[in-house]
mmCIF file of C-alpha atoms and ligand atoms in Angstrom:
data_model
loop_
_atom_site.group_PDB
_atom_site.id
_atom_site.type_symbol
_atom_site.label_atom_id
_atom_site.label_comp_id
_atom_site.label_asym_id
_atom_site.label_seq_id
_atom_site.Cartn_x
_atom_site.Cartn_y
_atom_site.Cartn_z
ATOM 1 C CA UNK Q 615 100.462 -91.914 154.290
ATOM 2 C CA UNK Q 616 102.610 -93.241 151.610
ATOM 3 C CA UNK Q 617 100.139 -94.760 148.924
ATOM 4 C CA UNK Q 618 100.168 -98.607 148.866
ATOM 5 C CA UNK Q 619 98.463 -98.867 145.443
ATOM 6 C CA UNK Q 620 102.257 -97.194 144.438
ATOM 7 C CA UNK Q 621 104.678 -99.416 147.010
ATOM 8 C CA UNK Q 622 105.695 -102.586 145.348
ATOM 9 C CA UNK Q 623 108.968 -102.985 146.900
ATOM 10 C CA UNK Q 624 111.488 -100.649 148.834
ATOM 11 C CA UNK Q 625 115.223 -99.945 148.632
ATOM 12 C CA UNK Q 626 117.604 -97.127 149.685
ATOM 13 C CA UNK Q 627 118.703 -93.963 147.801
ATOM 14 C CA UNK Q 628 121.664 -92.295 150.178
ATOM 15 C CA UNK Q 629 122.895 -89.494 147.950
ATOM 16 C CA UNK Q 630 125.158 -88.035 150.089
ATOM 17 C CA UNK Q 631 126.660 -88.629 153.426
ATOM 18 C CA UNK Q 632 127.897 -87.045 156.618
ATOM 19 C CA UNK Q 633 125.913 -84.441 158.713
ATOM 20 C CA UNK Q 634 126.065 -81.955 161.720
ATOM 21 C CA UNK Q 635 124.779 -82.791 165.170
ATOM 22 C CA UNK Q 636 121.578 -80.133 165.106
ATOM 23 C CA UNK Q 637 119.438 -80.952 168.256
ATOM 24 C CA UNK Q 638 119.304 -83.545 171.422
ATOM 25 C CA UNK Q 639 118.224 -86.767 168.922
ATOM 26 C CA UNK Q 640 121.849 -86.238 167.199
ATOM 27 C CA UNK Q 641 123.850 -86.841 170.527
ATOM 28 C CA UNK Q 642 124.279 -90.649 169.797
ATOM 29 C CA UNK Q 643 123.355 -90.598 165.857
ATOM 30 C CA UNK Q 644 124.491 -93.207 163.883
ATOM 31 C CA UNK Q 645 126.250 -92.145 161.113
ATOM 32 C CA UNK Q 646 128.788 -90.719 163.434
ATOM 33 C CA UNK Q 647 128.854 -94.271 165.347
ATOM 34 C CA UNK Q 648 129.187 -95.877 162.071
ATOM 35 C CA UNK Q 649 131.937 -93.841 160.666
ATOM 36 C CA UNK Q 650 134.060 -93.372 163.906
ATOM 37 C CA UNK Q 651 134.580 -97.143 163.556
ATOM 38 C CA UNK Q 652 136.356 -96.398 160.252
ATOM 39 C CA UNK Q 653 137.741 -93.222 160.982
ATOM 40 C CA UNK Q 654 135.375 -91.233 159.027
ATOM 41 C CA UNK Q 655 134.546 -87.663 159.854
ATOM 42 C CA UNK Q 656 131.066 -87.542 159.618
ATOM 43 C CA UNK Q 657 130.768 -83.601 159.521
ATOM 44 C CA UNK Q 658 132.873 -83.212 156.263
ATOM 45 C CA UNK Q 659 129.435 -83.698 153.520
ATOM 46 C CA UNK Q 660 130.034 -85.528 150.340
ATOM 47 C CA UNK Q 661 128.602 -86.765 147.324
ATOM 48 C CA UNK Q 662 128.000 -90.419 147.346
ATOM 49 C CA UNK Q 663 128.693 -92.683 144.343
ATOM 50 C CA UNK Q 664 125.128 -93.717 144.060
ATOM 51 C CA UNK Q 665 123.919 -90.435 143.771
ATOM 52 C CA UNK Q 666 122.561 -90.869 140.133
ATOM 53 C CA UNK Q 667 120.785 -94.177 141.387
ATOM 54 C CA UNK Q 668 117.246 -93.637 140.204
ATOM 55 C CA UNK Q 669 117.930 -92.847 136.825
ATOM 56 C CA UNK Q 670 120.524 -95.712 136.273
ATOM 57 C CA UNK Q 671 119.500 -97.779 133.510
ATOM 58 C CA UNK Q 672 120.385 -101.532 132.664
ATOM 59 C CA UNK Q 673 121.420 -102.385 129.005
ATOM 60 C CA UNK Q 674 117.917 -102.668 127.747
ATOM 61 C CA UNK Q 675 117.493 -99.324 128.599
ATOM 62 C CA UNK Q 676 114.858 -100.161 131.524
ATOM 63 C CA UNK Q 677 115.630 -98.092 134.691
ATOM 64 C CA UNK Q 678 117.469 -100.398 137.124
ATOM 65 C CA UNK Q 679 115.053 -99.179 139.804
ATOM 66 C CA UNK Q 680 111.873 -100.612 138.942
ATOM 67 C CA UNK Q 681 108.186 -98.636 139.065
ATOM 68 C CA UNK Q 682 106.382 -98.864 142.282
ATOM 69 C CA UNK Q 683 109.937 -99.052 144.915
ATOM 70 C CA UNK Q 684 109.610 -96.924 147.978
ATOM 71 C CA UNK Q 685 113.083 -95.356 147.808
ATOM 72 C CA UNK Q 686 114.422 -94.697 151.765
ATOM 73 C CA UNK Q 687 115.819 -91.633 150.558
ATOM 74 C CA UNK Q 688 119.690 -89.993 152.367
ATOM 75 C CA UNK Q 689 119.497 -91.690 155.671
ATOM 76 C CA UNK Q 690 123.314 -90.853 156.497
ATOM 77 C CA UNK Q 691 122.747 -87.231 156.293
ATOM 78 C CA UNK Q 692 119.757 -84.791 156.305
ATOM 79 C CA UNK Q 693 118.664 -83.708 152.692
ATOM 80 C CA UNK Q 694 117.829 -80.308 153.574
ATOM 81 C CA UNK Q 695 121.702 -79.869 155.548
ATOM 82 C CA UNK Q 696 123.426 -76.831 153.714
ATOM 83 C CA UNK Q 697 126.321 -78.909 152.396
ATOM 84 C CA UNK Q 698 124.028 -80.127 149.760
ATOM 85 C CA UNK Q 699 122.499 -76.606 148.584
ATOM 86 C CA UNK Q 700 124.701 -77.317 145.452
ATOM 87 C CA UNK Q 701 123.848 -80.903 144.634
ATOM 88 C CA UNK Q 702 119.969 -80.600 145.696
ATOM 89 C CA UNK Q 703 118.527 -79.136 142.170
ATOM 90 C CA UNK Q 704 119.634 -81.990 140.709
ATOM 91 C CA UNK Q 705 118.194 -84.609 143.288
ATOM 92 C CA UNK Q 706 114.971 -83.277 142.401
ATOM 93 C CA UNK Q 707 115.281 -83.393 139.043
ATOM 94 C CA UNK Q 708 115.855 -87.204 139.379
ATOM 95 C CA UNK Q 709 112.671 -87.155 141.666
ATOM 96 C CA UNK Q 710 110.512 -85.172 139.088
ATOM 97 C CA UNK Q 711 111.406 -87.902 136.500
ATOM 98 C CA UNK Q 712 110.854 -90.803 138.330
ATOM 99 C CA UNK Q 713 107.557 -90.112 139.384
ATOM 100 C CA UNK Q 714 106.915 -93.460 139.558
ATOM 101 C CA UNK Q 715 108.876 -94.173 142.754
ATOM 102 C CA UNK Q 716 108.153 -92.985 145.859
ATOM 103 C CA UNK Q 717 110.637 -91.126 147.354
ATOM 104 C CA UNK Q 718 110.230 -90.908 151.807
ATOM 105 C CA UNK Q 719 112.695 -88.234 153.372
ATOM 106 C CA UNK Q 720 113.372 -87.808 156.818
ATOM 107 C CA UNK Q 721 114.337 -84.687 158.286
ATOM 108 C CA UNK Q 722 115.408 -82.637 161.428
ATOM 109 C CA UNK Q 723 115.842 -79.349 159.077
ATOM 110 C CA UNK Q 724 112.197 -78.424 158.184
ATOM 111 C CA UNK Q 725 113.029 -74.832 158.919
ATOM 112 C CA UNK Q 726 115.460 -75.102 155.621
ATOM 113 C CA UNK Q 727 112.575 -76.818 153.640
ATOM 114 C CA UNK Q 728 110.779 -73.527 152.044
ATOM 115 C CA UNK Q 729 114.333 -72.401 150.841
ATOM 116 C CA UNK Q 730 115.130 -75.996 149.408
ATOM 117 C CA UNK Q 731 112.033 -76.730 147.178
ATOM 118 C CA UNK Q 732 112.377 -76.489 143.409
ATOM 119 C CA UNK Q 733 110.852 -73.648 141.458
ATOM 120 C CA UNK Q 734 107.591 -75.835 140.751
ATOM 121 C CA UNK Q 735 107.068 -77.788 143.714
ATOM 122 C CA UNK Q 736 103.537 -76.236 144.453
ATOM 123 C CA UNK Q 737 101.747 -77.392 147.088
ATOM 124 C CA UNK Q 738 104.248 -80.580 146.612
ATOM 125 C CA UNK Q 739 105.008 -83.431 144.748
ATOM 126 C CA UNK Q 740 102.681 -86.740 144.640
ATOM 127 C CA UNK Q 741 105.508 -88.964 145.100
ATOM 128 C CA UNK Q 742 107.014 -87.470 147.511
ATOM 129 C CA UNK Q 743 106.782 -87.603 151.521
ATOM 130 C CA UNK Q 744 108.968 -85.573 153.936
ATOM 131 C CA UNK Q 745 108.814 -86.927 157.805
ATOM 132 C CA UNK Q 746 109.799 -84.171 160.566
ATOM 133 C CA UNK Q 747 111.472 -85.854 163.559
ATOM 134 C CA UNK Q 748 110.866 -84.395 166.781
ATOM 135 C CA UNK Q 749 112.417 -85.657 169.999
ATOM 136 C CA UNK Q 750 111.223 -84.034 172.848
ATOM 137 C CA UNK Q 751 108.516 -80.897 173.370
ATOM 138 C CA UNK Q 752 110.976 -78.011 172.350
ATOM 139 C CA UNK Q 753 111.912 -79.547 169.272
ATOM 140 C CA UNK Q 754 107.922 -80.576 168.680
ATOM 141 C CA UNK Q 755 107.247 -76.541 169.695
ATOM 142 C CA UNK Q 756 109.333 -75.557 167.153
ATOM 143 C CA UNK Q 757 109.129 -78.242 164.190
ATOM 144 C CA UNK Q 758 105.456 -78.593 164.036
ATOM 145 C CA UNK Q 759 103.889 -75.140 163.303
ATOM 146 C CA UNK Q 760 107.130 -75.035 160.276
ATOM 147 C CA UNK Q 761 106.174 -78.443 159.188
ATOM 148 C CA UNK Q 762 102.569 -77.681 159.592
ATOM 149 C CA UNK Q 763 102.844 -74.698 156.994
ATOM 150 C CA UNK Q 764 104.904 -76.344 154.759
ATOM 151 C CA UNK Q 765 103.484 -77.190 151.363
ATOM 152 C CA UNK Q 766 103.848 -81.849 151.367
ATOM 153 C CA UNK Q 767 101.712 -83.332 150.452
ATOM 154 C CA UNK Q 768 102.508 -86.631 152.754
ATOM 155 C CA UNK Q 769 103.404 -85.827 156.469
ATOM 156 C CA UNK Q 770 104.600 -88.054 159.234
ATOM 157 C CA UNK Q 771 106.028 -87.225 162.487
ATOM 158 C CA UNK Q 772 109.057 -89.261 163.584
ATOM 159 C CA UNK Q 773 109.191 -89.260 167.720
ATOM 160 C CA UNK Q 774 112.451 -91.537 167.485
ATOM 161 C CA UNK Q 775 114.578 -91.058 169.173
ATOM 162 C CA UNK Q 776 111.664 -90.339 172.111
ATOM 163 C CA UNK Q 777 113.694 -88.592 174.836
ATOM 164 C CA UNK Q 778 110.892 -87.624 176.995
ATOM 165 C CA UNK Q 779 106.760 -87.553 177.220
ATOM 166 C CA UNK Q 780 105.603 -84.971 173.664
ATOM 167 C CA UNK Q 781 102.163 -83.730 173.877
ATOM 168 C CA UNK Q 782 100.732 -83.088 170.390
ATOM 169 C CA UNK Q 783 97.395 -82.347 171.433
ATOM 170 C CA UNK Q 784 97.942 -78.690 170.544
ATOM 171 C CA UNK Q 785 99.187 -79.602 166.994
ATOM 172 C CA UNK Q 786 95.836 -80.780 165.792
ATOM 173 C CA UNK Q 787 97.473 -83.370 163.953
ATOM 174 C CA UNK Q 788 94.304 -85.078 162.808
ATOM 175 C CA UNK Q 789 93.739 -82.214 160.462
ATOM 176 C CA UNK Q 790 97.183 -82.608 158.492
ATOM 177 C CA UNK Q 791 99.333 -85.812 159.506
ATOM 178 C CA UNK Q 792 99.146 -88.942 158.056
ATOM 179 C CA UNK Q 793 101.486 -91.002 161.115
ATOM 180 C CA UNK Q 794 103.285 -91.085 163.714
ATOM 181 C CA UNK Q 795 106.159 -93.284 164.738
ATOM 182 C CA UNK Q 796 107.374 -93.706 167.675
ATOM 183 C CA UNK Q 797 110.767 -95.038 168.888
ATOM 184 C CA UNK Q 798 113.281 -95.619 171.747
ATOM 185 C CA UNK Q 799 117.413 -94.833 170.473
ATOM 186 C CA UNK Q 800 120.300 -97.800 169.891
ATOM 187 C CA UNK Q 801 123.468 -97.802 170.593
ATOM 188 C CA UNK Q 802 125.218 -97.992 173.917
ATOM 189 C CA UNK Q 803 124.910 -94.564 175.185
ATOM 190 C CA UNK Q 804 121.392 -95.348 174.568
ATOM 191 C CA UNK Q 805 119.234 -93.094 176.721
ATOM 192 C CA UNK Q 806 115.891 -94.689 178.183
ATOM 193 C CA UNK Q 807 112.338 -94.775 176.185
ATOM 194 C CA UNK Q 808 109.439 -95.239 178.854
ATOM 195 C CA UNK Q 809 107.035 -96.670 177.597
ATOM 196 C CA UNK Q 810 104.357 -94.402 178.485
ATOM 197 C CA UNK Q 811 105.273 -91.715 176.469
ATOM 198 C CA UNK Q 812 104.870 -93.446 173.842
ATOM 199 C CA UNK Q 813 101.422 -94.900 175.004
ATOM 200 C CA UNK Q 814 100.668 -91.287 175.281
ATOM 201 C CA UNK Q 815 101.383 -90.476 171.873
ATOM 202 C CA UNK Q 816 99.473 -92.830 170.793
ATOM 203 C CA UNK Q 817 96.462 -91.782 173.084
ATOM 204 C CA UNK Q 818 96.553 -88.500 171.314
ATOM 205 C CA UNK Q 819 96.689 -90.624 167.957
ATOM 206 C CA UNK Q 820 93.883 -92.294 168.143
ATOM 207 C CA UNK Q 821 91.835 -89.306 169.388
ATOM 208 C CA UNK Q 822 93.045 -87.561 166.253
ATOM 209 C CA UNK Q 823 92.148 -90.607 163.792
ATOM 210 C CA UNK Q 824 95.926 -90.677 162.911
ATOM 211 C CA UNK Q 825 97.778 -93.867 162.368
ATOM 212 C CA UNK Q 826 100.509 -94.733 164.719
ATOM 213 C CA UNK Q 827 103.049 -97.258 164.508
ATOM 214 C CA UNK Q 828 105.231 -97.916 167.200
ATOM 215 C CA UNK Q 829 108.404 -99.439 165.643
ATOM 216 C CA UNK Q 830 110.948 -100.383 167.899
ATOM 217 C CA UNK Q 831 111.772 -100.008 171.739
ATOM 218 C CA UNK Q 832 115.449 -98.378 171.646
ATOM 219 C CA UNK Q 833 117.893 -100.639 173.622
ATOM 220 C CA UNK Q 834 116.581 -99.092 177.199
ATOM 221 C CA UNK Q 835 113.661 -99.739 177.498
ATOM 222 C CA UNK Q 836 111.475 -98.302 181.016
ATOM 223 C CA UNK Q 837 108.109 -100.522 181.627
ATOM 224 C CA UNK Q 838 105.962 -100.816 184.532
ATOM 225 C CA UNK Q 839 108.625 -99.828 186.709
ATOM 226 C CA UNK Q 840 111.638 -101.498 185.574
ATOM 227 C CA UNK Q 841 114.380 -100.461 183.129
ATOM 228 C CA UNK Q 842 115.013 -103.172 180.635
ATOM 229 C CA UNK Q 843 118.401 -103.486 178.297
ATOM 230 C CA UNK Q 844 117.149 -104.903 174.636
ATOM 231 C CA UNK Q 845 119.342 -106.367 172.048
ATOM 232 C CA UNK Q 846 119.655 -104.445 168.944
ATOM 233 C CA UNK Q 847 117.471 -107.395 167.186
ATOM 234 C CA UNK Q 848 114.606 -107.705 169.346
ATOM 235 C CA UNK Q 849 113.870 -104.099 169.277
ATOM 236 C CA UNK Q 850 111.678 -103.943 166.748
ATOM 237 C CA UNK Q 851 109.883 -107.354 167.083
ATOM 238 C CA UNK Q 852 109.607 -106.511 171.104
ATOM 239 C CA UNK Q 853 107.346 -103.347 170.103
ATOM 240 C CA UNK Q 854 106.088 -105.195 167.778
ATOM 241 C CA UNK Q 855 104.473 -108.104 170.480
ATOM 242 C CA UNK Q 856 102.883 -104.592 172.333
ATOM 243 C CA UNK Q 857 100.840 -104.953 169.673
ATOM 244 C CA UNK Q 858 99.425 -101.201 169.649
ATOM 245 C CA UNK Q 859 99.852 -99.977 166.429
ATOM 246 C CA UNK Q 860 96.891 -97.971 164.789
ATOM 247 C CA UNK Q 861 96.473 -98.437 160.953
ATOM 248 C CA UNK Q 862 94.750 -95.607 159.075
ATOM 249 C CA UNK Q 863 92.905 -94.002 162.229
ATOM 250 C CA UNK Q 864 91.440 -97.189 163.256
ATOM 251 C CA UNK Q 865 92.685 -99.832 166.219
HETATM 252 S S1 LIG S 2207 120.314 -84.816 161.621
HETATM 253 FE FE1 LIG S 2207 120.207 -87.055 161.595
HETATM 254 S S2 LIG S 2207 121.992 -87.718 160.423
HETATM 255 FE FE2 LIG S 2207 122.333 -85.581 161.029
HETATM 256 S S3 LIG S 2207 123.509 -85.679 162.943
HETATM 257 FE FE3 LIG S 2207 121.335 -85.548 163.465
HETATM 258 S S4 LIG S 2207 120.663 -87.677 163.721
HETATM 259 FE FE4 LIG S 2207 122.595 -87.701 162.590
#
Protein backbone atom coordinates (compact mmCIF):
# COMPACT_ATOMS: atom_id res chain seq x y z
CA UNK A 1 0.00 0.00 0.00
CA UNK A 2 1.08 3.43 -0.80
CA UNK A 3 2.09 5.06 2.65
CA UNK A 4 -0.44 7.69 3.86
CA UNK A 5 1.95 9.25 6.42
CA UNK A 6 3.77 10.33 2.71
CA UNK A 7 0.34 11.25 0.52
CA UNK A 8 -0.56 14.83 1.05
CA UNK A 9 -2.02 15.51 -2.21
CA UNK A 10 -1.93 13.81 -5.77
CA UNK A 11 -1.35 15.02 -9.33
CA UNK A 12 -0.28 13.47 -12.68
CA UNK A 13 3.22 12.96 -14.17
CA UNK A 14 2.54 11.62 -18.03
CA UNK A 15 6.05 11.61 -19.44
CA UNK A 16 5.41 10.26 -22.54
CA UNK A 17 2.51 9.25 -24.62
CA UNK A 18 1.19 6.75 -27.11
CA UNK A 19 1.40 2.89 -26.70
CA UNK A 20 0.82 -0.56 -28.44
CA UNK A 21 -2.28 -2.65 -27.94
CA UNK A 22 -0.42 -5.73 -25.86
CA UNK A 23 -3.28 -8.00 -24.51
CA UNK A 24 -7.37 -8.25 -24.42
CA UNK A 25 -7.65 -5.01 -21.74
CA UNK A 26 -6.06 -2.80 -24.73
CA UNK A 27 -8.96 -3.59 -27.26
CA UNK A 28 -10.97 -0.41 -26.24
CA UNK A 29 -8.00 1.58 -24.35
CA UNK A 30 -8.29 5.02 -24.02
CA UNK A 31 -5.55 6.73 -25.21
CA UNK A 32 -6.35 5.41 -28.60
CA UNK A 33 -10.15 6.66 -28.05
CA UNK A 34 -8.79 9.88 -26.95
CA UNK A 35 -6.42 10.52 -29.72
CA UNK A 36 -8.54 9.11 -32.67
CA UNK A 37 -10.81 12.07 -31.85
CA UNK A 38 -7.88 14.33 -32.81
CA UNK A 39 -6.31 12.33 -35.27
CA UNK A 40 -3.50 11.20 -33.23
CA UNK A 41 -1.72 7.95 -33.83
CA UNK A 42 -1.42 6.56 -30.64
CA UNK A 43 1.30 3.85 -31.60
CA UNK A 44 3.95 6.46 -32.75
CA UNK A 45 5.71 7.03 -28.73
CA UNK A 46 6.84 10.46 -27.83
CA UNK A 47 8.27 12.54 -25.32
CA UNK A 48 5.82 14.73 -23.62
CA UNK A 49 6.52 18.38 -22.72
CA UNK A 50 6.09 17.76 -19.08
CA UNK A 51 8.51 15.23 -18.94
CA UNK A 52 10.94 17.18 -16.58
CA UNK A 53 7.82 17.89 -14.26
CA UNK A 54 9.10 16.78 -10.89
CA UNK A 55 12.13 18.60 -10.85
CA UNK A 56 10.60 21.95 -12.15
CA UNK A 57 11.28 24.60 -9.82
CA UNK A 58 9.38 28.01 -9.20
CA UNK A 59 11.52 31.25 -8.88
CA UNK A 60 12.31 30.75 -5.26
CA UNK A 61 13.92 27.81 -6.17
CA UNK A 62 11.22 25.48 -4.30
CA UNK A 63 10.24 22.47 -6.52
CA UNK A 64 6.87 23.30 -8.12
CA UNK A 65 5.72 19.83 -7.03
CA UNK A 66 5.44 20.00 -3.45
CA UNK A 67 6.72 17.06 -0.76
CA UNK A 68 4.20 14.49 0.08
CA UNK A 69 2.07 14.49 -3.81
CA UNK A 70 1.22 11.04 -5.01
CA UNK A 71 2.36 11.54 -8.62
CA UNK A 72 -0.16 9.24 -11.12
CA UNK A 73 2.77 8.50 -13.04
CA UNK A 74 2.47 7.90 -17.56
CA UNK A 75 -1.11 6.94 -17.74
CA UNK A 76 -1.22 7.47 -21.70
CA UNK A 77 1.37 4.92 -22.28
CA UNK A 78 3.03 2.03 -20.34
CA UNK A 79 6.45 3.05 -18.72
CA UNK A 80 8.08 -0.12 -19.27
CA UNK A 81 6.86 0.00 -23.47
CA UNK A 82 10.23 -0.20 -25.50
CA UNK A 83 9.79 3.21 -27.12
CA UNK A 84 10.96 4.68 -23.93
CA UNK A 85 14.21 2.40 -23.34
CA UNK A 86 16.03 5.71 -24.27
CA UNK A 87 14.25 8.26 -22.14
CA UNK A 88 13.71 5.79 -18.99
CA UNK A 89 17.33 6.37 -17.19
CA UNK A 90 16.49 9.64 -16.90
CA UNK A 91 12.84 9.22 -15.46
CA UNK A 92 14.43 7.52 -12.71
CA UNK A 93 16.85 9.79 -12.05
CA UNK A 94 14.04 12.38 -11.45
CA UNK A 95 12.41 9.62 -9.19
CA UNK A 96 15.68 8.97 -7.16
CA UNK A 97 15.77 12.76 -6.40
CA UNK A 98 12.47 13.36 -5.48
CA UNK A 99 12.19 10.87 -2.99
CA UNK A 100 9.83 12.75 -1.39
CA UNK A 101 6.96 12.09 -3.81
CA UNK A 102 5.45 9.09 -4.37
CA UNK A 103 5.55 7.96 -7.62
CA UNK A 104 2.40 4.92 -8.52
CA UNK A 105 2.99 3.19 -12.04
CA UNK A 106 0.71 1.08 -13.72
CA UNK A 107 1.69 -1.51 -15.99
CA UNK A 108 0.72 -4.37 -18.46
CA UNK A 109 4.66 -4.96 -19.26
CA UNK A 110 5.99 -6.55 -16.00
CA UNK A 111 7.83 -9.07 -18.10
CA UNK A 112 10.07 -5.86 -19.33
CA UNK A 113 10.43 -4.69 -15.63
CA UNK A 114 13.84 -6.68 -14.61
CA UNK A 115 15.45 -5.21 -17.87
CA UNK A 116 14.10 -1.59 -17.06
CA UNK A 117 15.30 -1.02 -13.41
CA UNK A 118 18.26 1.26 -12.78
CA UNK A 119 21.63 -0.09 -11.77
CA UNK A 120 20.73 0.46 -7.92
CA UNK A 121 17.23 -0.26 -7.63
CA UNK A 122 17.76 -3.23 -5.11
CA UNK A 123 15.05 -4.81 -3.83
CA UNK A 124 13.24 -1.34 -4.96
CA UNK A 125 12.71 2.04 -4.24
CA UNK A 126 10.60 3.36 -1.05
CA UNK A 127 8.74 5.75 -3.03
CA UNK A 128 7.93 3.90 -5.53
CA UNK A 129 4.86 1.43 -6.36
CA UNK A 130 4.40 -0.50 -9.65
CA UNK A 131 0.62 -2.02 -10.12
CA UNK A 132 0.40 -5.15 -12.64
CA UNK A 133 -2.97 -5.15 -14.44
CA UNK A 134 -4.38 -8.36 -15.22
CA UNK A 135 -7.64 -8.83 -17.10
CA UNK A 136 -8.65 -12.17 -17.30
CA UNK A 137 -6.91 -15.72 -15.98
CA UNK A 138 -4.25 -16.01 -18.86
CA UNK A 139 -3.00 -12.70 -18.39
CA UNK A 140 -3.20 -13.31 -14.27
CA UNK A 141 -1.24 -16.93 -15.22
CA UNK A 142 1.28 -15.16 -16.74
CA UNK A 143 1.68 -11.63 -14.90
CA UNK A 144 1.61 -12.83 -11.41
CA UNK A 145 4.48 -15.36 -10.88
CA UNK A 146 6.76 -12.22 -13.04
CA UNK A 147 5.30 -9.67 -10.79
CA UNK A 148 5.56 -11.93 -7.87
CA UNK A 149 9.48 -12.23 -8.36
CA UNK A 150 10.01 -8.90 -9.11
CA UNK A 151 11.99 -6.84 -6.63
CA UNK A 152 8.86 -3.56 -5.48
CA UNK A 153 8.58 -2.90 -2.82
CA UNK A 154 4.65 -1.76 -3.12
CA UNK A 155 2.42 -4.20 -5.20
CA UNK A 156 -1.14 -3.89 -6.32
CA UNK A 157 -3.02 -5.85 -8.77
CA UNK A 158 -5.24 -3.89 -11.17
CA UNK A 159 -8.31 -6.36 -12.41
CA UNK A 160 -9.70 -3.33 -14.59
CA UNK A 161 -10.66 -3.80 -17.13
CA UNK A 162 -12.33 -7.29 -15.50
CA UNK A 163 -13.21 -9.29 -18.64
CA UNK A 164 -14.13 -12.43 -16.99
CA UNK A 165 -14.20 -14.34 -13.31
CA UNK A 166 -9.81 -14.38 -12.12
CA UNK A 167 -9.10 -16.78 -9.45
CA UNK A 168 -6.06 -15.67 -7.41
CA UNK A 169 -6.30 -18.20 -4.89
CA UNK A 170 -3.20 -19.88 -6.31
CA UNK A 171 -1.19 -16.58 -6.19
CA UNK A 172 -1.04 -16.45 -2.44
CA UNK A 173 -1.43 -12.90 -2.61
CA UNK A 174 -1.68 -12.37 1.12
CA UNK A 175 1.99 -13.10 1.36
CA UNK A 176 3.15 -10.19 -1.11
CA UNK A 177 0.22 -7.76 -2.32
CA UNK A 178 -0.79 -4.85 -0.77
CA UNK A 179 -4.47 -4.36 -3.07
CA UNK A 180 -6.48 -5.15 -5.38
CA UNK A 181 -8.75 -3.10 -7.57
CA UNK A 182 -11.23 -4.11 -9.34
CA UNK A 183 -13.07 -2.54 -12.32
CA UNK A 184 -15.61 -2.85 -15.20
CA UNK A 185 -14.19 -0.87 -18.86
CA UNK A 186 -15.78 2.68 -20.38
CA UNK A 187 -16.34 3.57 -23.45
CA UNK A 188 -18.96 2.39 -25.88
CA UNK A 189 -17.60 -0.81 -27.03
CA UNK A 190 -17.63 -1.38 -23.42
CA UNK A 191 -17.69 -5.11 -22.76
CA UNK A 192 -19.80 -6.33 -19.61
CA UNK A 193 -18.33 -6.53 -15.81
CA UNK A 194 -20.59 -9.06 -13.75
CA UNK A 195 -20.58 -8.33 -10.77
CA UNK A 196 -19.69 -11.51 -9.30
CA UNK A 197 -16.41 -11.70 -10.44
CA UNK A 198 -15.61 -9.10 -8.81
CA UNK A 199 -17.40 -10.27 -5.53
CA UNK A 200 -15.18 -13.18 -6.07
CA UNK A 201 -12.11 -11.34 -6.05
CA UNK A 202 -12.86 -9.90 -3.28
CA UNK A 203 -13.83 -13.26 -1.49
CA UNK A 204 -10.32 -14.34 -2.14
CA UNK A 205 -9.24 -10.81 -0.68
CA UNK A 206 -10.47 -10.97 2.35
CA UNK A 207 -9.37 -14.59 2.93
CA UNK A 208 -5.88 -13.34 2.12
CA UNK A 209 -6.08 -10.16 4.57
CA UNK A 210 -5.52 -8.00 1.40
CA UNK A 211 -7.28 -4.75 0.87
CA UNK A 212 -9.64 -4.47 -1.97
CA UNK A 213 -11.20 -1.58 -3.42
CA UNK A 214 -13.67 -1.88 -5.92
CA UNK A 215 -13.57 1.42 -7.90
CA UNK A 216 -15.91 1.73 -10.52
CA UNK A 217 -18.52 -0.53 -12.43
CA UNK A 218 -17.41 -0.03 -16.27
CA UNK A 219 -20.42 1.30 -18.30
CA UNK A 220 -22.03 -2.48 -18.57
CA UNK A 221 -22.64 -3.44 -15.79
CA UNK A 222 -24.27 -7.47 -15.21
CA UNK A 223 -26.17 -7.76 -11.62
CA UNK A 224 -28.50 -10.24 -10.36
CA UNK A 225 -29.49 -11.12 -13.68
CA UNK A 226 -29.80 -8.05 -15.58
CA UNK A 227 -27.32 -6.11 -17.74
CA UNK A 228 -27.29 -2.49 -16.78
CA UNK A 229 -25.81 0.56 -19.13
CA UNK A 230 -24.02 3.23 -16.55
CA UNK A 231 -23.10 6.72 -17.38
CA UNK A 232 -19.51 7.45 -17.43
CA UNK A 233 -20.15 9.60 -14.03
CA UNK A 234 -21.93 7.29 -11.91
CA UNK A 235 -19.46 4.61 -12.37
CA UNK A 236 -17.45 5.13 -9.75
CA UNK A 237 -19.95 6.47 -7.12
CA UNK A 238 -22.38 3.33 -8.23
CA UNK A 239 -19.49 0.87 -6.91
CA UNK A 240 -18.98 3.01 -4.55
CA UNK A 241 -22.91 2.64 -2.89
CA UNK A 242 -21.92 -1.52 -3.06
CA UNK A 243 -20.16 -0.50 -0.37
CA UNK A 244 -17.61 -3.59 -0.27
CA UNK A 245 -14.41 -2.27 -0.17
CA UNK A 246 -11.81 -3.85 2.33
CA UNK A 247 -9.27 -1.36 3.89
CA UNK A 248 -5.96 -2.83 5.07
CA UNK A 249 -7.20 -6.61 5.38
CA UNK A 250 -10.08 -5.71 7.45
CA UNK A 251 -14.06 -5.23 6.35
S1 LIG B 1 -0.95 -0.98 -22.28
FE1 LIG B 1 -2.42 0.50 -21.46
S2 LIG B 1 -2.02 2.41 -22.56
FE2 LIG B 1 -1.04 0.74 -23.71
S3 LIG B 1 -2.55 0.13 -25.27
FE3 LIG B 1 -2.82 -1.19 -23.47
S4 LIG B 1 -4.42 -0.19 -22.26
FE4 LIG B 1 -3.62 1.32 -23.70
Amino acid sequence: MIPNAIVKGSSMWNLWHGCHKVSPGCMNCYVYRGDAKRDVDSNIVTKTKNFDLPIRRKRNGEYKISSGTLLYTCFTSDFFIDDADVWRNEAWNMIRERNDLHFLIITKRIDRFSQCVPNDWGDGYDNVTICCTVENQKYADYRLPIYKDSAIKHKIIICEPLLEGIDLNPFKIGEWIDQVVAGGESGSQARVCDYNWVLNLRNTCLSQNVSFWFKQTGALFFKDGKTYSIKRQFQHSQARKARINIESGCE
